[in-house]
Short mmCIF file of C-alpha atoms and ligand atoms in Angstrom, two decimals:
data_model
loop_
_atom_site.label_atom_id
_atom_site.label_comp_id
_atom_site.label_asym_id
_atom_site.label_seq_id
_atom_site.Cartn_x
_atom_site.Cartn_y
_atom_site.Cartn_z
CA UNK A 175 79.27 -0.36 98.03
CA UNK A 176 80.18 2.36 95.62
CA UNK A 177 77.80 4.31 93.53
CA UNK A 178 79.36 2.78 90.47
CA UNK A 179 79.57 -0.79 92.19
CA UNK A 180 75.70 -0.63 92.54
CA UNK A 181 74.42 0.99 89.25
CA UNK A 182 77.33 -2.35 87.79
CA UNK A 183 75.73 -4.85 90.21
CA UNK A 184 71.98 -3.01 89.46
CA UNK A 185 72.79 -3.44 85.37
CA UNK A 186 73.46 -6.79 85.90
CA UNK A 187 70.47 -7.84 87.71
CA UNK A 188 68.53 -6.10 84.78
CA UNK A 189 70.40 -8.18 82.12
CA UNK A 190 69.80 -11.08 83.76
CA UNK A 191 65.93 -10.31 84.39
CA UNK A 192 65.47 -9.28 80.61
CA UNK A 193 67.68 -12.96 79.71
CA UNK A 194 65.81 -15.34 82.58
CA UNK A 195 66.99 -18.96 82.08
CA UNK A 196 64.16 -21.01 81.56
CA UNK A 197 63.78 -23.54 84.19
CA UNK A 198 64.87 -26.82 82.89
CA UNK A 199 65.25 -30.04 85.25
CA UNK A 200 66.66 -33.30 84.99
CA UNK A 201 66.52 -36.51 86.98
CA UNK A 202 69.91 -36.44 88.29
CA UNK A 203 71.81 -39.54 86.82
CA UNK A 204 69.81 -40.57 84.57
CA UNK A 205 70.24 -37.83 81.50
CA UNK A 206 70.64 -39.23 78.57
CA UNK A 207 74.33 -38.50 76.89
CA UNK A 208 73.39 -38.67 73.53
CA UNK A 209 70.30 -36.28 72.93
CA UNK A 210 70.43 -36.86 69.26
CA UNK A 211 70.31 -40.32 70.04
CA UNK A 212 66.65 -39.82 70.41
CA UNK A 213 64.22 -42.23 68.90
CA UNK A 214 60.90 -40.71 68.67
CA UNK A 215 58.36 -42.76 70.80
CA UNK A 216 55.96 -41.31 67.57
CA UNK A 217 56.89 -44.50 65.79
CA UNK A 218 56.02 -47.01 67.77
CA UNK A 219 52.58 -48.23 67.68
CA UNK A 220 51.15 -46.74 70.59
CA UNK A 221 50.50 -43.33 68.87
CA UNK A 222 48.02 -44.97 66.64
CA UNK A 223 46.46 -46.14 69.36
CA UNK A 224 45.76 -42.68 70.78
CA UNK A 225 48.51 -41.92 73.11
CA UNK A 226 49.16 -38.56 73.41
CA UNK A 227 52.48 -36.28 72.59
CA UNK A 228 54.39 -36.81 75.78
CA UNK A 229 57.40 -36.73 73.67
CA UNK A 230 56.74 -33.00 72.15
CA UNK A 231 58.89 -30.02 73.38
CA UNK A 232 57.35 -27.94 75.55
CA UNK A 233 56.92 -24.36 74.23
CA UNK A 234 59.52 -21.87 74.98
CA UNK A 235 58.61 -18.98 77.53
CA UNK A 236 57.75 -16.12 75.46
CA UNK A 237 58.75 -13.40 78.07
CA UNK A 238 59.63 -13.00 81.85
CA UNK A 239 56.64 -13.75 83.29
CA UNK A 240 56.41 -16.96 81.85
CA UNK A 241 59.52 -17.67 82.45
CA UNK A 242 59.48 -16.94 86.10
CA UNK A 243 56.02 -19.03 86.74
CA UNK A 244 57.97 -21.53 85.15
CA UNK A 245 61.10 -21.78 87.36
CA UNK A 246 58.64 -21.58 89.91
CA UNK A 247 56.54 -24.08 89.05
CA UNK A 248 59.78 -26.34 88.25
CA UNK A 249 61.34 -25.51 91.51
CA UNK A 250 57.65 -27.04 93.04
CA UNK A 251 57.45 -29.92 90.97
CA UNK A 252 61.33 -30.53 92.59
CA UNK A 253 59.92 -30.14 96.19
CA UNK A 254 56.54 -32.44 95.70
CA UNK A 255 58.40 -35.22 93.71
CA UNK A 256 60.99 -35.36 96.89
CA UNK A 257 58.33 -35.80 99.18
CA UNK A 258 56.53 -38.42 97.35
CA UNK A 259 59.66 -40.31 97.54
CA UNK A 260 60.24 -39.73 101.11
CA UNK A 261 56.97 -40.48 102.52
CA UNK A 262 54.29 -43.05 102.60
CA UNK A 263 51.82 -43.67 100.15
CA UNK A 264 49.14 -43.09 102.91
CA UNK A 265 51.02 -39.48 104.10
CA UNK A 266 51.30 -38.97 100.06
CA UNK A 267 47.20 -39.08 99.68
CA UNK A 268 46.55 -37.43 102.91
CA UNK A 269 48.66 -34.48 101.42
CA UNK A 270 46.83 -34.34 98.20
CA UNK A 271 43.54 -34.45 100.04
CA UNK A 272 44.62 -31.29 101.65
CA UNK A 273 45.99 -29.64 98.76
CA UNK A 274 44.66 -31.57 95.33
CA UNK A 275 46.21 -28.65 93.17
CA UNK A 276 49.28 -29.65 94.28
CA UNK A 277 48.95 -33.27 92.26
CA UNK A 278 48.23 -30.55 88.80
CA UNK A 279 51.55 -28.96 89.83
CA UNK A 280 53.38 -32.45 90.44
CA UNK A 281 51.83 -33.98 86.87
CA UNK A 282 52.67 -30.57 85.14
CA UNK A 283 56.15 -31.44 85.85
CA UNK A 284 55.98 -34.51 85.54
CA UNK A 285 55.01 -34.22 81.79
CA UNK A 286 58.19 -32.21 81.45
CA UNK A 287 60.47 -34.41 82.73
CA UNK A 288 58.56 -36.79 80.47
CA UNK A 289 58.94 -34.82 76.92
CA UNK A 290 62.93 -35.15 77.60
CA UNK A 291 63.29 -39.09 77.85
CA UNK A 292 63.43 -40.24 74.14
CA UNK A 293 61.52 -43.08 74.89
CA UNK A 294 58.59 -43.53 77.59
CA UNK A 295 58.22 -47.12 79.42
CA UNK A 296 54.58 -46.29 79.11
CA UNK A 297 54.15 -47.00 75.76
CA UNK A 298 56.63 -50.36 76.03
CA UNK A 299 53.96 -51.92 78.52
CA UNK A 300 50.67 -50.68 75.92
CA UNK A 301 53.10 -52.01 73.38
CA UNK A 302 53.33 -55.24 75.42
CA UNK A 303 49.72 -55.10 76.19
CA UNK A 304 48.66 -54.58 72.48
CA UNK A 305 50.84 -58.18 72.09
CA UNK A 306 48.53 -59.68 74.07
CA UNK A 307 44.47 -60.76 74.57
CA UNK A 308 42.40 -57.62 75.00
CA UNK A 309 40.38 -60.05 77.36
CA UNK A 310 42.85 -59.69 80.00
CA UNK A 311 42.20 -57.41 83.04
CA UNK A 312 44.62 -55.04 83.82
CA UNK A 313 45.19 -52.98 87.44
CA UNK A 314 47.23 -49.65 86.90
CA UNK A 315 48.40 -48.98 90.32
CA UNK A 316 49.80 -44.94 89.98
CA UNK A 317 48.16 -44.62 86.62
CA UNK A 318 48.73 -40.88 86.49
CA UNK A 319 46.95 -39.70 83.07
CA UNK A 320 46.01 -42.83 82.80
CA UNK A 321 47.66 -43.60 79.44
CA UNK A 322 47.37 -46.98 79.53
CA UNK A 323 43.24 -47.30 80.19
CA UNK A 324 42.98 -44.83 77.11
CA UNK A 325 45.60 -46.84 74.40
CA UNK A 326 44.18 -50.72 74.90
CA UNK A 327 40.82 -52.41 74.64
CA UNK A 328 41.18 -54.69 77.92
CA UNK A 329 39.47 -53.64 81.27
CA UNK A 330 41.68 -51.09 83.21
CA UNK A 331 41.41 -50.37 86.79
CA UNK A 332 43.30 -47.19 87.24
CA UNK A 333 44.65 -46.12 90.69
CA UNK A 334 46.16 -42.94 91.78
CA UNK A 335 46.46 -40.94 94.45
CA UNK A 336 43.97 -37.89 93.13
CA UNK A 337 41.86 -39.38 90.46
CA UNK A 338 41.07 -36.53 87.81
CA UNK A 339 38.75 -37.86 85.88
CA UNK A 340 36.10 -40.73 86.35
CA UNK A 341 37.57 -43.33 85.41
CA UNK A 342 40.34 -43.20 88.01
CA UNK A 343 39.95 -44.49 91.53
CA UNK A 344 41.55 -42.51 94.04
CA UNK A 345 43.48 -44.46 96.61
CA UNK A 346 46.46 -45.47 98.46
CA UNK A 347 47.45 -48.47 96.16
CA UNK A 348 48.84 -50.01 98.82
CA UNK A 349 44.98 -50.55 99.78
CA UNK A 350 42.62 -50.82 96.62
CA UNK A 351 39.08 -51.86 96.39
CA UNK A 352 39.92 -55.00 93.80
CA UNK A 353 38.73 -58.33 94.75
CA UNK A 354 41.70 -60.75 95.58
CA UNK A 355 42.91 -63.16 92.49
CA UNK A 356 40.44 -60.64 90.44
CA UNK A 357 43.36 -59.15 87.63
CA UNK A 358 45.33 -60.77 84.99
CA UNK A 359 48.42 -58.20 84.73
CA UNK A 360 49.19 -55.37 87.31
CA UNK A 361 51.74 -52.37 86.37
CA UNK A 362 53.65 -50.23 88.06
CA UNK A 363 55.06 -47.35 85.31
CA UNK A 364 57.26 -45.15 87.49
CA UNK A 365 55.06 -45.22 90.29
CA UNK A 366 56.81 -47.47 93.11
CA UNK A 367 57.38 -44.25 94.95
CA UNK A 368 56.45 -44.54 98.80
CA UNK A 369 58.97 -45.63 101.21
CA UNK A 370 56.25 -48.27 101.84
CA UNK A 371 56.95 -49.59 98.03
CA UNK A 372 56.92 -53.36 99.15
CA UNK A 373 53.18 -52.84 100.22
CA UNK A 374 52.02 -51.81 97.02
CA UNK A 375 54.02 -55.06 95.25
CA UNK A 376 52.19 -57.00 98.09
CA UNK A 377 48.46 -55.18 96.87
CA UNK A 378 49.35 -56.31 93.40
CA UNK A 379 50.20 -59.85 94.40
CA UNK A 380 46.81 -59.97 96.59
CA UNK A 381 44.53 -58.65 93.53
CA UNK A 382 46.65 -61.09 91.01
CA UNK A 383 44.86 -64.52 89.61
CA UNK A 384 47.21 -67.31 90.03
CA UNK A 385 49.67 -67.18 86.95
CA UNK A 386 48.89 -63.57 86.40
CA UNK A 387 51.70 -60.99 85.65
CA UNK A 388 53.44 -58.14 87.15
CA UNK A 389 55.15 -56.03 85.07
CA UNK A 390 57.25 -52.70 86.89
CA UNK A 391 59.10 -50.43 84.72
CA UNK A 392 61.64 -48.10 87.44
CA UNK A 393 63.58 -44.97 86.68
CA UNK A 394 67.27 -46.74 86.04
CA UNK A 395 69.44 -44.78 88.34
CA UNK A 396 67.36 -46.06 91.42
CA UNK A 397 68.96 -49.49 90.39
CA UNK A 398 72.45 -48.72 89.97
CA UNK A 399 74.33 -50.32 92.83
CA UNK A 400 77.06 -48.01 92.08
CA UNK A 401 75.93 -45.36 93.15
CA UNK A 402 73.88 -45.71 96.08
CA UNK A 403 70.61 -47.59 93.89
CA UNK A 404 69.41 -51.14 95.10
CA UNK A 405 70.90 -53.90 93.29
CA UNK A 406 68.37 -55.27 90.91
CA UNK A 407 69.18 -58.85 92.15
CA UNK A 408 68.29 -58.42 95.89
CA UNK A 409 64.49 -56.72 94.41
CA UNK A 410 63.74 -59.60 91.79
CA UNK A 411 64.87 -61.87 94.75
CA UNK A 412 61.89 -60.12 97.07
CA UNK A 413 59.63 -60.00 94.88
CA UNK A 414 60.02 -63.62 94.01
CA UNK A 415 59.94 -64.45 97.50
CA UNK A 416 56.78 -63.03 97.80
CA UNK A 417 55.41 -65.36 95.57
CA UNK A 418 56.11 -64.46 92.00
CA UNK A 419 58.60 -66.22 89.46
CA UNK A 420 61.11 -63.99 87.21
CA UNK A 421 59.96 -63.61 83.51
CA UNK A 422 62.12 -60.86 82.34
CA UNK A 423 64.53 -58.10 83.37
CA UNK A 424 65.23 -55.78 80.57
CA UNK A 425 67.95 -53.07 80.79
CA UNK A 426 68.51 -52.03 77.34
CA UNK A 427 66.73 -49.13 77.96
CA UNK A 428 69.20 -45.42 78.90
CA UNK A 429 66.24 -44.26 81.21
CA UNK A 430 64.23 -47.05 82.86
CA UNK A 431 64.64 -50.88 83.49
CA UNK A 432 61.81 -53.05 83.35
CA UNK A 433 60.63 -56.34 85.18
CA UNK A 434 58.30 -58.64 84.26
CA UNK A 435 57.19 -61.72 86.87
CA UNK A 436 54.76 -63.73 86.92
CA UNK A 437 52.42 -64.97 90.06
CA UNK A 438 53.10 -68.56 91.26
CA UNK A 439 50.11 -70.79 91.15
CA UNK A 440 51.04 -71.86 94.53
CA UNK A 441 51.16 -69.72 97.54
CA UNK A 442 54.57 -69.68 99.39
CA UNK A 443 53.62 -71.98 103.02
CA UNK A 444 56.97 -70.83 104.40
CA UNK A 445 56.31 -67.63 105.43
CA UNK A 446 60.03 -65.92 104.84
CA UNK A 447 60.93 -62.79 106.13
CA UNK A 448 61.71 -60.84 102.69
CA UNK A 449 64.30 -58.41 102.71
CA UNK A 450 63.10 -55.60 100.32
CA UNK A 451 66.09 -53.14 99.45
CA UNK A 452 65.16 -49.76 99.16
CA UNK A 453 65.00 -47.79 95.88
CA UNK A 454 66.26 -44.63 96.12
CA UNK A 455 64.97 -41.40 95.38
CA UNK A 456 64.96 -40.42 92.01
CA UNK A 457 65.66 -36.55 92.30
CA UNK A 458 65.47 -33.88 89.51
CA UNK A 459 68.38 -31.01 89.56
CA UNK A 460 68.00 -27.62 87.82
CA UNK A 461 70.07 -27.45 84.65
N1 SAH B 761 52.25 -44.48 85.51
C1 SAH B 761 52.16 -43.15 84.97
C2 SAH B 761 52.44 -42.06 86.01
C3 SAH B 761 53.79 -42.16 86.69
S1 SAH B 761 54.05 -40.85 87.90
C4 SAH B 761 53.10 -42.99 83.80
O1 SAH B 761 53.95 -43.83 83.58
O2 SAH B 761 52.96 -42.00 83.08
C5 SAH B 761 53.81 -41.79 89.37
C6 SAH B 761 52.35 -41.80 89.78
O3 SAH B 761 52.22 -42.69 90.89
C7 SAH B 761 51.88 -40.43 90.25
O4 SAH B 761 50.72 -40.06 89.56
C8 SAH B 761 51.61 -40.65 91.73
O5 SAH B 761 50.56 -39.87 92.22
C9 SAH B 761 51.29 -42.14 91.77
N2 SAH B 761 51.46 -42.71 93.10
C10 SAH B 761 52.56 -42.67 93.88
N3 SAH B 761 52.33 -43.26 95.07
C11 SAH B 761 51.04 -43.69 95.04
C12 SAH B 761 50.20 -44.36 95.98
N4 SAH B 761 50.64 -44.71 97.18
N5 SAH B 761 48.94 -44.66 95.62
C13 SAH B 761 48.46 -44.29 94.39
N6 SAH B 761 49.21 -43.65 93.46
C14 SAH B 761 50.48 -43.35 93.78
#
């Protein structure tokens, strides 16, 4: 390399250390064309309800450092939410157990992601929730902040893998501490992550009363059959087989698709073999 070739190539590493590109991910598939499409979840009723500003910007780095600590921290939050995807939900809380930081770093993230979608399908199940008796008892299985617990009256068991404050039970949800037929609605809010998903669906049909309701909302991509996502047919098909009737499938939504089923009074005698399709991995990419 030449003298002048270096000092060039030595410039241009400057430049682009003084102008770092912030780190900026985004679930791949699943960006949303329009951004000015975006409908503020501030409207809805959940924000009077205390839910809090997942839908603000985050701040802008204000210099390298920052900057850098963010791509970092971005390019970890890539690495974690792969692996909770790939593994089990009992290798996922053995991990955290190790490392519980690690769960800050995921949820960090996490939030990020979060303050891009213009809606979140958290606030459509409080919204759903508010519709309903505060008398019913609700199971959060992968309650994360728990959002829900802090926006509705009704009884809230929250689950998660690391629980950060009290009122969240840390667990493997595919194994909670609920009595059986104990919960009027379970939810699943981005959370049927572990390749062992179908054990979780099973947890919340165990802990379900008789006519009690499940209601999922998934990242959308992982349920496009055209590109390598499960057809949505084949999982409302195993989850009614497992004992639960279809209520609603809603896929108005650009980001996430929710399900709604209910529990059938009667338990299946036929014991089928249920073929669960697998969901894939909903991946972030650098932009
Ligand atoms: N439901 C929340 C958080 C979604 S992020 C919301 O909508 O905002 C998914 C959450 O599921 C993460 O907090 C993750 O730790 C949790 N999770 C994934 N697998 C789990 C498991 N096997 N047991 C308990 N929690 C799990």
């Amino acid at each position: 390399m030449t003298t002048e070739e270096s000092t060039t190539s030595r410039n241009r590493k400057r430049k682009r250390q003084r102008n770092p590109k912030p780190s900026k991910e985004e679930p791949i598939d699943t960006t949303p064309k329009n951004q000015n499409n975006k409908k503020s979840q501030r409207d809805t009723k959940v924000q009077q309800h205390g839910g809090s500003s997942a839908s603000s910007k985050r701040p802008k780095p204000s210099n390298f450092l920052d900057a850098l600590r963010e791509r970092l921290s971005g390019g970890q939050f890539r690495m974690l939410n792969e692996k909770l995807y790939t593994c089990s939900g009992k290798e996922a809380l053995d991990y955290f157990k190790e490392d519980p930081e690690m769960f800050d770093m995921y949820h960090t993230g996490y939030q990020q992601q979060m303050s891009n979608w213009p809606e979140l399908p958290v606030n459509s199940i409080i919204n759903w929730l508010l519709s309903k008796s505060s008398s019913l008892v609700v199971a959060d299985f992968g309650c994360g902040d728990a959002r829900i617990a802090k926006s509705v009256k009704n009884k809230v068991f929250s689950f998660d893998l690391v629980s950060k404050n009290p009122s969240i039970i840390a667990c493997d949800m595919s194994n909670t501490s609920l009595e059986s037929s104990s919960v009027d609605v379970a939810v699943f809010c981005l959370s049927l992550m572990g390749t062992n998903y179908s054990s979780y669906i099973k947890e919340a049909h165990r802990v379900l009363r008789p006519s009690g309701m499940l209601l999922i909302a998934e990242v959308k991509s992982r349920f496009d059959p055209n590109n390598r996502g499960a057809d949505p047919k084949d999982f409302v098909k195993a989850v009614c087989d497992l004992g639960f009737t279809s209520v609603l499938k809603d896929f108005s939504n650009k980001m996430f698709i929710l399900f709604h089923f209910k529990k059938k009074e009667q338990v299946n005698s036929n014991q089928k073999i249920i073929k669960w399709p697998e969901l894939k991995a909903c991946l972030y990419k650098r932009r």
